Amino acid sequence: MNVLVTGGAGYIGSLTTLCLMQAGLNPVLLDNFSNSQPQVLDCLEQLAGRRPVCVTGDVRDLALLEQTLVEHSIDAVIHFAGLKAVGESVRQPLAYYDNNVQGSLVLLEAMRRQGVRTLVFSSSATVYAEASEMPLREDARLGPSSPYGRSKWMVEQMLQDLARSEPGWSLTALRYFNPVGAHPSGTIGEDPRGVPNNLMPYIAQVAVGRREALHVFGNDYPTPDGTGVRDYIHVQDLARGHLLACQQGHGRDGFHVYNLGRGQGLSVLEMLKAFELACGRELPFVIEPRRSGDLAAYWADASRAEDELGWKAELGVDAMCADSWRWQASHPMGYST
Ligand code: NAD
Ligand code: UD1
């Protein structure tokens, strides 16, 4: 199976590419390297024993996409390419609608023209509305609170409409909860630019000495220890979810949506403790006011993915922290070290 992986040089895309190669599929990457480094291709070659084909270009380039689909006889597409920073999306909404919505539209048009009908799309738990019941099921009320979230929701709606418009399309949206961790070898991991927005890369940078202390955003939430609770999922489990969605989606008509999470919430302080165990020392933290826009607690009901895709998260918080620490300790400055 030849699979076009847009955004395949990124954090989740690169580890999914590796997972596809190890399962005997042929991934072809397309990335504009706006948020990734070409060195990841060397790491993939080293781990998989062969170098994946990589097309450098933009997912909004219709001619390039059509050419890539034809040249590489693509059977299915996994679409990661896009922008992902919630705060930035509030300041630059047009960039988010352009990359995430327009990018998906151009991709779907290229697929339609070239008769490629299977797509797996990176959606997010951020599409759910705020006051939903826990755990979040796929049929919970939707209503994202940021332009980033709305861009994901819009693409889901496009996929749903397209699947209804004619038979033959197999369109799957995977709603990720909080992906963390790295490849167990420590060679591929998350390499955020600037100050990390997300918890795990921030803790990892404190552990390696790049940041002084973790800022805990709020300890007065109605949660057991007062800090925010999330459903962290190992990126290796996430990668396997894409492999299964791609294999099982191929030839299965319609629009399908799945939560990918562990179904278990962990607090900021629990994550910090787990990371301390992984790196073998205590890590400094300071309590700060709540971060605007944050929710107290949410986690997934991932039973639909288990029932229909045969997917279940296998790796726990120890592996998430150990693998993340292995990556950070061997690459203190990310891919540039
Ligand atoms: P990432 O930034 O590491 O990867 C995205 C990749 O897409 C990068 O390599 C970037 O260079 C590329 N890209 C961006 N815009 C492009 C364009 N217009 N054309 C071609 N390539 C482009 O991000 P990630 O964490 O691997 O996330 C992958 C996908 O999963 C994104 O769509 C993101 O919104 C979604 N997602 C991520 C998380 C998370 O916590 N990481 C959670 C939920 C959903
Ligand atoms: C964020 C995004 C979400 C995205 C997800 C990807 C927001 C509002 N939401 O979710 O759209 O899909 O990342 O993983 O940005 N925290 C700290 N200190 C830090 C960083 C975070 O205490 O330096 C806390 C947060 O308050 C939260 C928890 O850690 O309680 C997780 O935060 P984060 O990793 O940023 O993820 P989310 O906010 O859940």
Short mmCIF file of C-alpha atoms and ligand atoms in Angstrom, two decimals:
data_model
loop_
_atom_site.label_atom_id
_atom_site.label_comp_id
_atom_site.label_asym_id
_atom_site.label_seq_id
_atom_site.Cartn_x
_atom_site.Cartn_y
_atom_site.Cartn_z
CA MET A 1 0.00 0.00 0.00
CA ASN A 2 1.43 3.39 -1.05
CA VAL A 3 0.49 6.05 1.47
CA LEU A 4 1.00 9.78 1.06
CA VAL A 5 1.84 11.24 4.48
CA THR A 6 1.43 15.02 4.47
CA GLY A 7 3.36 16.66 7.31
CA GLY A 8 5.29 13.38 7.52
CA ALA A 9 8.48 15.04 8.78
CA GLY A 10 6.72 16.41 11.88
CA TYR A 11 6.47 14.92 15.35
CA ILE A 12 3.52 12.55 14.92
CA GLY A 13 3.98 12.21 11.14
CA SER A 14 7.57 10.94 11.37
CA LEU A 15 6.74 8.30 13.98
CA THR A 16 3.70 7.22 11.98
CA THR A 17 5.90 6.97 8.87
CA LEU A 18 8.23 4.65 10.76
CA CYS A 19 5.30 2.55 11.95
CA LEU A 20 4.00 2.25 8.35
CA MET A 21 7.44 1.24 7.04
CA GLN A 22 7.85 -1.36 9.76
CA ALA A 23 4.45 -2.80 8.82
CA GLY A 24 5.57 -3.14 5.18
CA LEU A 25 3.68 -0.17 3.73
CA ASN A 26 5.28 2.43 1.45
CA PRO A 27 4.96 5.93 2.85
CA VAL A 28 5.70 8.94 0.64
CA LEU A 29 6.16 12.13 2.67
CA LEU A 30 5.13 15.60 1.63
CA ASP A 31 6.28 18.41 3.89
CA ASN A 32 7.22 22.07 3.55
CA PHE A 33 9.50 21.84 6.63
CA SER A 34 7.88 24.90 8.18
CA ASN A 35 7.92 23.11 11.55
CA SER A 36 10.32 20.20 11.09
CA GLN A 37 13.88 19.36 10.15
CA PRO A 38 15.15 17.33 7.17
CA GLN A 39 17.47 15.42 9.58
CA VAL A 40 14.46 13.37 10.60
CA LEU A 41 14.79 11.55 7.26
CA ASP A 42 18.24 10.28 8.30
CA CYS A 43 16.76 9.05 11.60
CA LEU A 44 13.96 7.26 9.75
CA GLU A 45 16.47 5.63 7.41
CA GLN A 46 18.57 4.50 10.34
CA LEU A 47 15.60 3.00 12.20
CA ALA A 48 13.71 1.48 9.25
CA GLY A 49 16.69 0.40 7.14
CA ARG A 50 15.38 2.33 4.13
CA ARG A 51 14.84 5.99 3.39
CA PRO A 52 11.27 7.10 2.79
CA VAL A 53 10.62 9.12 -0.37
CA CYS A 54 10.09 12.77 0.58
CA VAL A 55 8.60 15.48 -1.61
CA THR A 56 9.40 18.99 -0.38
CA GLY A 57 6.38 21.17 -0.97
CA ASP A 58 3.17 22.65 0.30
CA VAL A 59 -0.12 20.86 0.75
CA ARG A 60 -1.87 23.88 -0.79
CA ASP A 61 -0.09 23.27 -4.14
CA LEU A 62 -2.73 21.44 -6.18
CA ALA A 63 -0.49 20.64 -9.17
CA LEU A 64 2.23 19.19 -6.92
CA LEU A 65 -0.28 17.07 -5.03
CA GLU A 66 -1.85 15.67 -8.18
CA GLN A 67 1.58 14.90 -9.59
CA THR A 68 2.64 13.17 -6.34
CA LEU A 69 -0.54 11.06 -6.18
CA VAL A 70 0.00 9.86 -9.77
CA GLU A 71 3.79 9.45 -9.74
CA HIS A 72 3.76 7.31 -6.60
CA SER A 73 0.51 5.40 -7.33
CA ILE A 74 -0.90 6.53 -3.99
CA ASP A 75 -3.68 4.35 -2.49
CA ALA A 76 -4.40 6.33 0.68
CA VAL A 77 -3.45 9.60 2.38
CA ILE A 78 -2.71 10.41 6.02
CA HIS A 79 -3.03 14.15 6.47
CA PHE A 80 -0.96 15.65 9.30
CA ALA A 81 0.22 18.86 7.60
CA GLY A 82 -1.00 21.98 9.33
CA LEU A 83 -0.40 24.49 12.09
CA LYS A 84 -1.14 23.48 15.68
CA ALA A 85 -0.52 26.25 18.23
CA VAL A 86 -3.77 27.33 19.89
CA GLY A 87 -2.51 30.73 21.11
CA GLU A 88 -0.96 31.58 17.75
CA SER A 89 -4.25 30.70 16.03
CA VAL A 90 -6.00 33.38 18.11
CA ARG A 91 -3.48 35.98 16.94
CA GLN A 92 -3.23 34.79 13.31
CA PRO A 93 -6.52 33.09 12.45
CA LEU A 94 -6.14 33.49 8.69
CA ALA A 95 -2.88 31.53 8.69
CA TYR A 96 -4.76 28.69 10.41
CA TYR A 97 -7.72 28.69 8.03
CA ASP A 98 -5.31 28.90 5.11
CA ASN A 99 -2.98 26.04 6.16
CA ASN A 100 -5.49 23.79 7.87
CA VAL A 101 -8.76 24.34 6.00
CA GLN A 102 -7.53 25.45 2.57
CA GLY A 103 -4.73 22.86 2.73
CA SER A 104 -7.29 20.09 3.35
CA LEU A 105 -9.57 21.41 0.61
CA VAL A 106 -6.78 21.39 -1.97
CA LEU A 107 -5.72 17.91 -0.88
CA LEU A 108 -9.27 16.55 -1.20
CA GLU A 109 -9.63 18.14 -4.65
CA ALA A 110 -6.38 16.53 -5.80
CA MET A 111 -7.58 13.17 -4.43
CA ARG A 112 -10.95 13.55 -6.15
CA ARG A 113 -9.33 14.32 -9.49
CA GLN A 114 -6.92 11.40 -9.24
CA GLY A 115 -9.39 8.86 -7.82
CA VAL A 116 -7.70 8.41 -4.42
CA ARG A 117 -10.56 7.94 -1.95
CA THR A 118 -9.04 6.94 1.40
CA LEU A 119 -7.99 9.61 3.90
CA VAL A 120 -7.05 9.60 7.58
CA PHE A 121 -7.16 13.09 9.08
CA SER A 122 -5.45 14.48 12.23
CA SER A 123 -8.24 15.98 14.29
CA SER A 124 -8.10 16.92 17.95
CA ALA A 125 -9.96 16.64 21.24
CA THR A 126 -10.11 20.41 21.08
CA VAL A 127 -13.18 20.11 18.77
CA TYR A 128 -15.38 19.20 21.79
CA ALA A 129 -17.50 21.85 23.50
CA GLU A 130 -16.52 22.94 26.97
CA ALA A 131 -19.34 21.72 29.16
CA SER A 132 -19.36 18.13 27.94
CA GLU A 133 -19.76 15.10 30.19
CA MET A 134 -16.71 12.99 30.98
CA PRO A 135 -15.36 10.80 29.54
CA LEU A 136 -15.76 12.37 26.09
CA ARG A 137 -17.49 10.13 23.57
CA GLU A 138 -17.39 10.88 19.86
CA ASP A 139 -21.03 11.96 19.93
CA ALA A 140 -20.47 14.59 22.66
CA ARG A 141 -21.36 18.15 21.74
CA LEU A 142 -18.80 19.89 19.53
CA GLY A 143 -17.85 23.57 19.81
CA PRO A 144 -14.16 24.44 19.81
CA SER A 145 -13.08 27.66 21.47
CA SER A 146 -10.14 28.69 19.26
CA PRO A 147 -9.54 29.27 15.54
CA TYR A 148 -7.24 26.21 15.62
CA GLY A 149 -10.04 24.04 16.99
CA ARG A 150 -12.54 25.52 14.56
CA SER A 151 -10.20 24.78 11.63
CA LYS A 152 -10.19 21.09 12.68
CA TRP A 153 -13.97 21.07 13.08
CA MET A 154 -14.46 22.66 9.66
CA VAL A 155 -12.35 19.97 8.03
CA GLU A 156 -14.34 17.24 9.83
CA GLN A 157 -17.52 18.82 8.44
CA MET A 158 -16.03 18.90 4.93
CA LEU A 159 -15.17 15.21 5.23
CA GLN A 160 -18.65 14.36 6.44
CA ASP A 161 -20.28 16.25 3.54
CA LEU A 162 -17.94 14.68 1.01
CA ALA A 163 -18.64 11.15 2.26
CA ARG A 164 -22.38 11.85 1.96
CA SER A 165 -22.06 13.28 -1.53
CA GLU A 166 -21.02 10.07 -3.28
CA PRO A 167 -20.13 6.49 -2.33
CA GLY A 168 -16.55 5.32 -2.50
CA TRP A 169 -14.95 7.79 -0.13
CA SER A 170 -13.44 6.41 3.07
CA LEU A 171 -12.72 9.35 5.35
CA THR A 172 -11.54 8.93 8.94
CA ALA A 173 -10.95 11.66 11.50
CA LEU A 174 -8.82 10.74 14.51
CA ARG A 175 -9.35 13.00 17.51
CA TYR A 176 -6.09 12.90 19.45
CA PHE A 177 -6.04 13.72 23.13
CA ASN A 178 -2.60 14.78 24.46
CA PRO A 179 0.17 13.08 22.48
CA VAL A 180 3.50 12.83 24.32
CA GLY A 181 6.66 10.68 24.36
CA ALA A 182 9.18 9.79 21.69
CA HIS A 183 10.55 6.78 19.83
CA PRO A 184 11.97 4.35 22.45
CA SER A 185 15.41 4.59 20.82
CA GLY A 186 15.50 8.30 21.69
CA THR A 187 16.26 9.22 18.06
CA ILE A 188 12.92 10.81 17.07
CA GLY A 189 10.90 13.09 19.32
CA GLU A 190 9.14 16.40 19.74
CA ASP A 191 11.29 19.43 18.90
CA PRO A 192 9.19 22.54 19.51
CA ARG A 193 10.47 25.91 18.33
CA GLY A 194 10.94 28.54 21.04
CA VAL A 195 9.33 28.15 24.45
CA PRO A 196 7.17 25.02 24.51
CA ASN A 197 3.43 25.64 24.96
CA ASN A 198 2.70 22.08 26.03
CA LEU A 199 3.37 20.44 29.36
CA MET A 200 5.59 17.45 28.53
CA PRO A 201 8.15 19.25 26.32
CA TYR A 202 8.35 21.99 28.95
CA ILE A 203 9.04 19.49 31.76
CA ALA A 204 11.63 17.76 29.55
CA GLN A 205 13.43 21.07 28.98
CA VAL A 206 13.46 21.76 32.74
CA ALA A 207 14.92 18.28 33.28
CA VAL A 208 17.70 18.91 30.76
CA GLY A 209 18.51 22.34 32.19
CA ARG A 210 17.15 24.53 29.38
CA ARG A 211 14.42 26.04 31.61
CA GLU A 212 14.61 26.92 35.28
CA ALA A 213 11.31 25.59 36.59
CA LEU A 214 7.95 24.33 35.41
CA HIS A 215 5.17 26.91 35.66
CA VAL A 216 2.10 25.05 36.86
CA PHE A 217 -0.90 26.90 35.47
CA GLY A 218 -3.35 26.83 38.37
CA ASN A 219 -3.72 24.61 41.46
CA ASP A 220 -7.28 25.60 42.29
CA TYR A 221 -9.18 23.49 39.79
CA PRO A 222 -11.86 21.08 41.07
CA THR A 223 -9.51 18.11 40.56
CA PRO A 224 -7.90 15.82 43.21
CA ASP A 225 -4.70 17.90 43.52
CA GLY A 226 -6.08 21.14 42.08
CA THR A 227 -4.04 21.01 38.83
CA GLY A 228 -5.40 20.38 35.32
CA VAL A 229 -6.17 16.81 34.29
CA ARG A 230 -5.61 15.49 30.72
CA ASP A 231 -5.57 12.21 28.84
CA TYR A 232 -1.91 11.77 27.80
CA ILE A 233 -1.25 9.21 25.08
CA HIS A 234 2.09 7.81 23.90
CA VAL A 235 2.88 8.93 20.36
CA GLN A 236 3.81 5.31 19.49
CA ASP A 237 0.25 4.22 20.33
CA LEU A 238 -1.03 7.10 18.24
CA ALA A 239 1.15 6.04 15.29
CA ARG A 240 -0.28 2.51 15.48
CA GLY A 241 -3.78 4.00 15.48
CA HIS A 242 -3.03 5.60 12.10
CA LEU A 243 -1.74 2.35 10.66
CA LEU A 244 -4.95 0.56 11.71
CA ALA A 245 -7.22 3.39 10.53
CA CYS A 246 -5.46 3.42 7.18
CA GLN A 247 -5.57 -0.36 6.68
CA GLN A 248 -9.14 -0.77 7.87
CA GLY A 249 -10.40 2.44 6.29
CA HIS A 250 -9.24 1.42 2.84
CA GLY A 251 -12.34 0.27 0.99
CA ARG A 252 -14.75 1.06 3.84
CA ASP A 253 -17.20 3.72 2.75
CA GLY A 254 -18.25 6.78 4.71
CA PHE A 255 -17.04 9.21 7.34
CA HIS A 256 -15.73 7.69 10.57
CA VAL A 257 -14.50 9.45 13.68
CA TYR A 258 -12.51 8.04 16.61
CA ASN A 259 -11.09 9.33 19.85
CA LEU A 260 -7.50 8.24 20.41
CA GLY A 261 -6.71 8.48 24.11
CA ARG A 262 -6.05 6.18 27.06
CA GLY A 263 -9.32 6.91 28.77
CA GLN A 264 -7.48 8.00 31.91
CA GLY A 265 -6.81 11.47 33.25
CA LEU A 266 -3.52 12.53 34.86
CA SER A 267 -2.84 15.82 36.60
CA VAL A 268 0.04 18.21 35.96
CA LEU A 269 1.66 17.23 39.28
CA GLU A 270 1.24 13.52 38.53
CA MET A 271 2.99 14.03 35.18
CA LEU A 272 5.77 15.95 36.89
CA LYS A 273 6.25 13.14 39.46
CA ALA A 274 6.35 10.52 36.69
CA PHE A 275 8.98 12.53 34.83
CA GLU A 276 11.05 12.89 38.01
CA LEU A 277 11.11 9.11 38.29
CA ALA A 278 12.22 8.82 34.65
CA CYS A 279 15.06 11.36 34.91
CA GLY A 280 16.06 10.41 38.45
CA ARG A 281 15.83 13.79 40.15
CA GLU A 282 13.41 16.30 41.61
CA LEU A 283 12.32 19.05 39.24
CA PRO A 284 11.57 22.60 40.39
CA PHE A 285 8.12 24.05 39.82
CA VAL A 286 6.21 27.23 40.67
CA ILE A 287 2.47 27.66 40.90
CA GLU A 288 1.11 30.33 38.55
CA PRO A 289 -2.41 31.58 37.88
CA ARG A 290 -4.60 29.54 35.55
CA ARG A 291 -3.79 29.80 31.81
CA SER A 292 -6.60 31.54 29.99
CA GLY A 293 -8.76 29.16 27.95
CA ASP A 294 -7.70 26.01 29.90
CA LEU A 295 -10.27 23.51 31.12
CA ALA A 296 -10.08 21.73 34.48
CA ALA A 297 -10.19 18.14 33.25
CA TYR A 298 -11.03 16.05 30.22
CA TRP A 299 -10.31 12.55 29.03
CA ALA A 300 -11.49 10.18 26.33
CA ASP A 301 -13.86 7.31 26.00
CA ALA A 302 -11.80 5.41 23.42
CA SER A 303 -14.02 2.33 23.24
CA ARG A 304 -15.19 2.99 19.68
CA ALA A 305 -11.60 2.75 18.38
CA GLU A 306 -11.20 -0.51 20.29
CA ASP A 307 -14.47 -1.98 18.99
CA GLU A 308 -14.11 -0.90 15.36
CA LEU A 309 -10.38 -0.58 14.71
CA GLY A 310 -9.10 -3.09 17.26
CA TRP A 311 -6.96 -0.28 18.70
CA LYS A 312 -6.21 0.26 22.37
CA ALA A 313 -3.45 2.35 23.93
CA GLU A 314 -0.83 0.02 25.42
CA LEU A 315 1.87 2.30 26.79
CA GLY A 316 1.51 3.99 30.16
CA VAL A 317 2.89 7.12 31.72
CA ASP A 318 6.19 5.44 32.67
CA ALA A 319 7.00 4.70 29.03
CA MET A 320 5.83 8.18 27.97
CA CYS A 321 8.23 9.85 30.41
CA ALA A 322 11.13 7.40 29.96
CA ASP A 323 11.04 7.74 26.16
CA SER A 324 10.60 11.49 26.26
CA TRP A 325 13.55 11.78 28.65
CA ARG A 326 15.74 9.50 26.47
CA TRP A 327 15.04 11.77 23.48
CA GLN A 328 15.60 15.01 25.42
CA ALA A 329 18.73 13.82 27.22
CA SER A 330 20.37 12.73 23.96
CA HIS A 331 19.15 15.84 22.04
CA PRO A 332 19.19 18.70 24.57
CA MET A 333 18.59 21.25 21.78
CA GLY A 334 16.38 19.01 19.64
CA TYR A 335 17.44 17.96 16.13
CA SER A 336 20.09 20.67 16.05
CA THR A 337 22.20 18.67 18.56
P1 NAD B 1 4.21 19.13 13.67
O1 NAD B 1 4.20 20.60 13.54
O2 NAD B 1 5.37 18.48 14.30
O3 NAD B 1 3.98 18.46 12.23
C1 NAD B 1 3.28 19.08 11.20
C2 NAD B 1 4.11 18.97 9.94
O4 NAD B 1 3.40 19.57 8.85
C3 NAD B 1 5.46 19.72 10.05
O5 NAD B 1 6.47 18.86 9.59
C4 NAD B 1 5.28 20.93 9.14
O6 NAD B 1 6.51 21.31 8.55
C5 NAD B 1 4.28 20.42 8.13
N1 NAD B 1 3.43 21.43 7.50
C6 NAD B 1 2.75 22.43 8.10
N2 NAD B 1 2.06 23.14 7.21
C7 NAD B 1 2.29 22.56 6.00
C8 NAD B 1 1.85 22.82 4.68
N3 NAD B 1 1.03 23.84 4.42
N4 NAD B 1 2.28 22.03 3.68
C9 NAD B 1 3.13 21.01 3.93
N5 NAD B 1 3.58 20.71 5.16
C10 NAD B 1 3.17 21.47 6.18
O7 NAD B 1 2.86 18.74 14.43
P2 NAD B 1 2.39 17.35 15.06
O8 NAD B 1 2.40 17.50 16.52
O9 NAD B 1 3.14 16.22 14.44
O10 NAD B 1 0.88 17.35 14.60
C11 NAD B 1 0.46 16.72 13.40
C12 NAD B 1 -1.02 16.97 13.20
O11 NAD B 1 -1.75 16.50 14.34
C13 NAD B 1 -1.40 18.45 13.05
O12 NAD B 1 -2.41 18.56 12.07
C14 NAD B 1 -1.95 18.82 14.41
O13 NAD B 1 -2.90 19.86 14.34
C15 NAD B 1 -2.60 17.50 14.85
N6 NAD B 1 -2.69 17.38 16.31
C16 NAD B 1 -1.54 17.45 17.05
C17 NAD B 1 -1.62 17.35 18.45
C18 NAD B 1 -0.36 17.45 19.28
O14 NAD B 1 -0.48 17.60 20.49
N7 NAD B 1 0.84 17.36 18.73
C19 NAD B 1 -2.86 17.16 19.08
C20 NAD B 1 -4.00 17.07 18.29
C21 NAD B 1 -3.89 17.18 16.89
C1 UD1 B 2 -3.26 21.89 24.20
C2 UD1 B 2 -4.20 22.58 23.25
C3 UD1 B 2 -4.97 21.54 22.45
C4 UD1 B 2 -4.00 20.59 21.76
C5 UD1 B 2 -3.11 19.96 22.81
C6 UD1 B 2 -2.09 19.08 22.17
C7 UD1 B 2 -4.75 24.65 24.46
C8 UD1 B 2 -5.82 25.44 25.16
N1 UD1 B 2 -5.09 23.42 24.02
O1 UD1 B 2 -4.03 21.15 25.11
O2 UD1 B 2 -5.75 22.18 21.48
O3 UD1 B 2 -4.71 19.59 21.06
O4 UD1 B 2 -2.42 21.01 23.51
O5 UD1 B 2 -1.41 18.32 23.11
O6 UD1 B 2 -3.63 25.10 24.26
N2 UD1 B 2 0.44 23.17 31.78
C9 UD1 B 2 1.17 23.73 32.81
N3 UD1 B 2 2.37 24.33 32.50
C10 UD1 B 2 2.85 24.38 31.22
C11 UD1 B 2 2.11 23.80 30.18
C12 UD1 B 2 0.89 23.22 30.50
O7 UD1 B 2 0.78 23.70 33.97
O8 UD1 B 2 3.96 24.95 31.00
C13 UD1 B 2 -0.83 22.49 32.11
C14 UD1 B 2 -2.04 23.06 31.43
O9 UD1 B 2 -2.62 24.08 32.19
C15 UD1 B 2 -2.93 21.82 31.31
C16 UD1 B 2 -1.93 20.67 31.14
O10 UD1 B 2 -0.69 21.15 31.65
O11 UD1 B 2 -3.64 21.61 32.50
C17 UD1 B 2 -1.74 20.24 29.70
O12 UD1 B 2 -1.43 21.38 28.92
P1 UD1 B 2 -0.94 21.26 27.40
O13 UD1 B 2 0.15 20.26 27.29
O14 UD1 B 2 -0.66 22.64 26.90
O15 UD1 B 2 -2.19 20.63 26.65
P2 UD1 B 2 -3.72 21.11 26.62
O16 UD1 B 2 -3.85 22.48 27.16
O17 UD1 B 2 -4.54 20.02 27.19
#
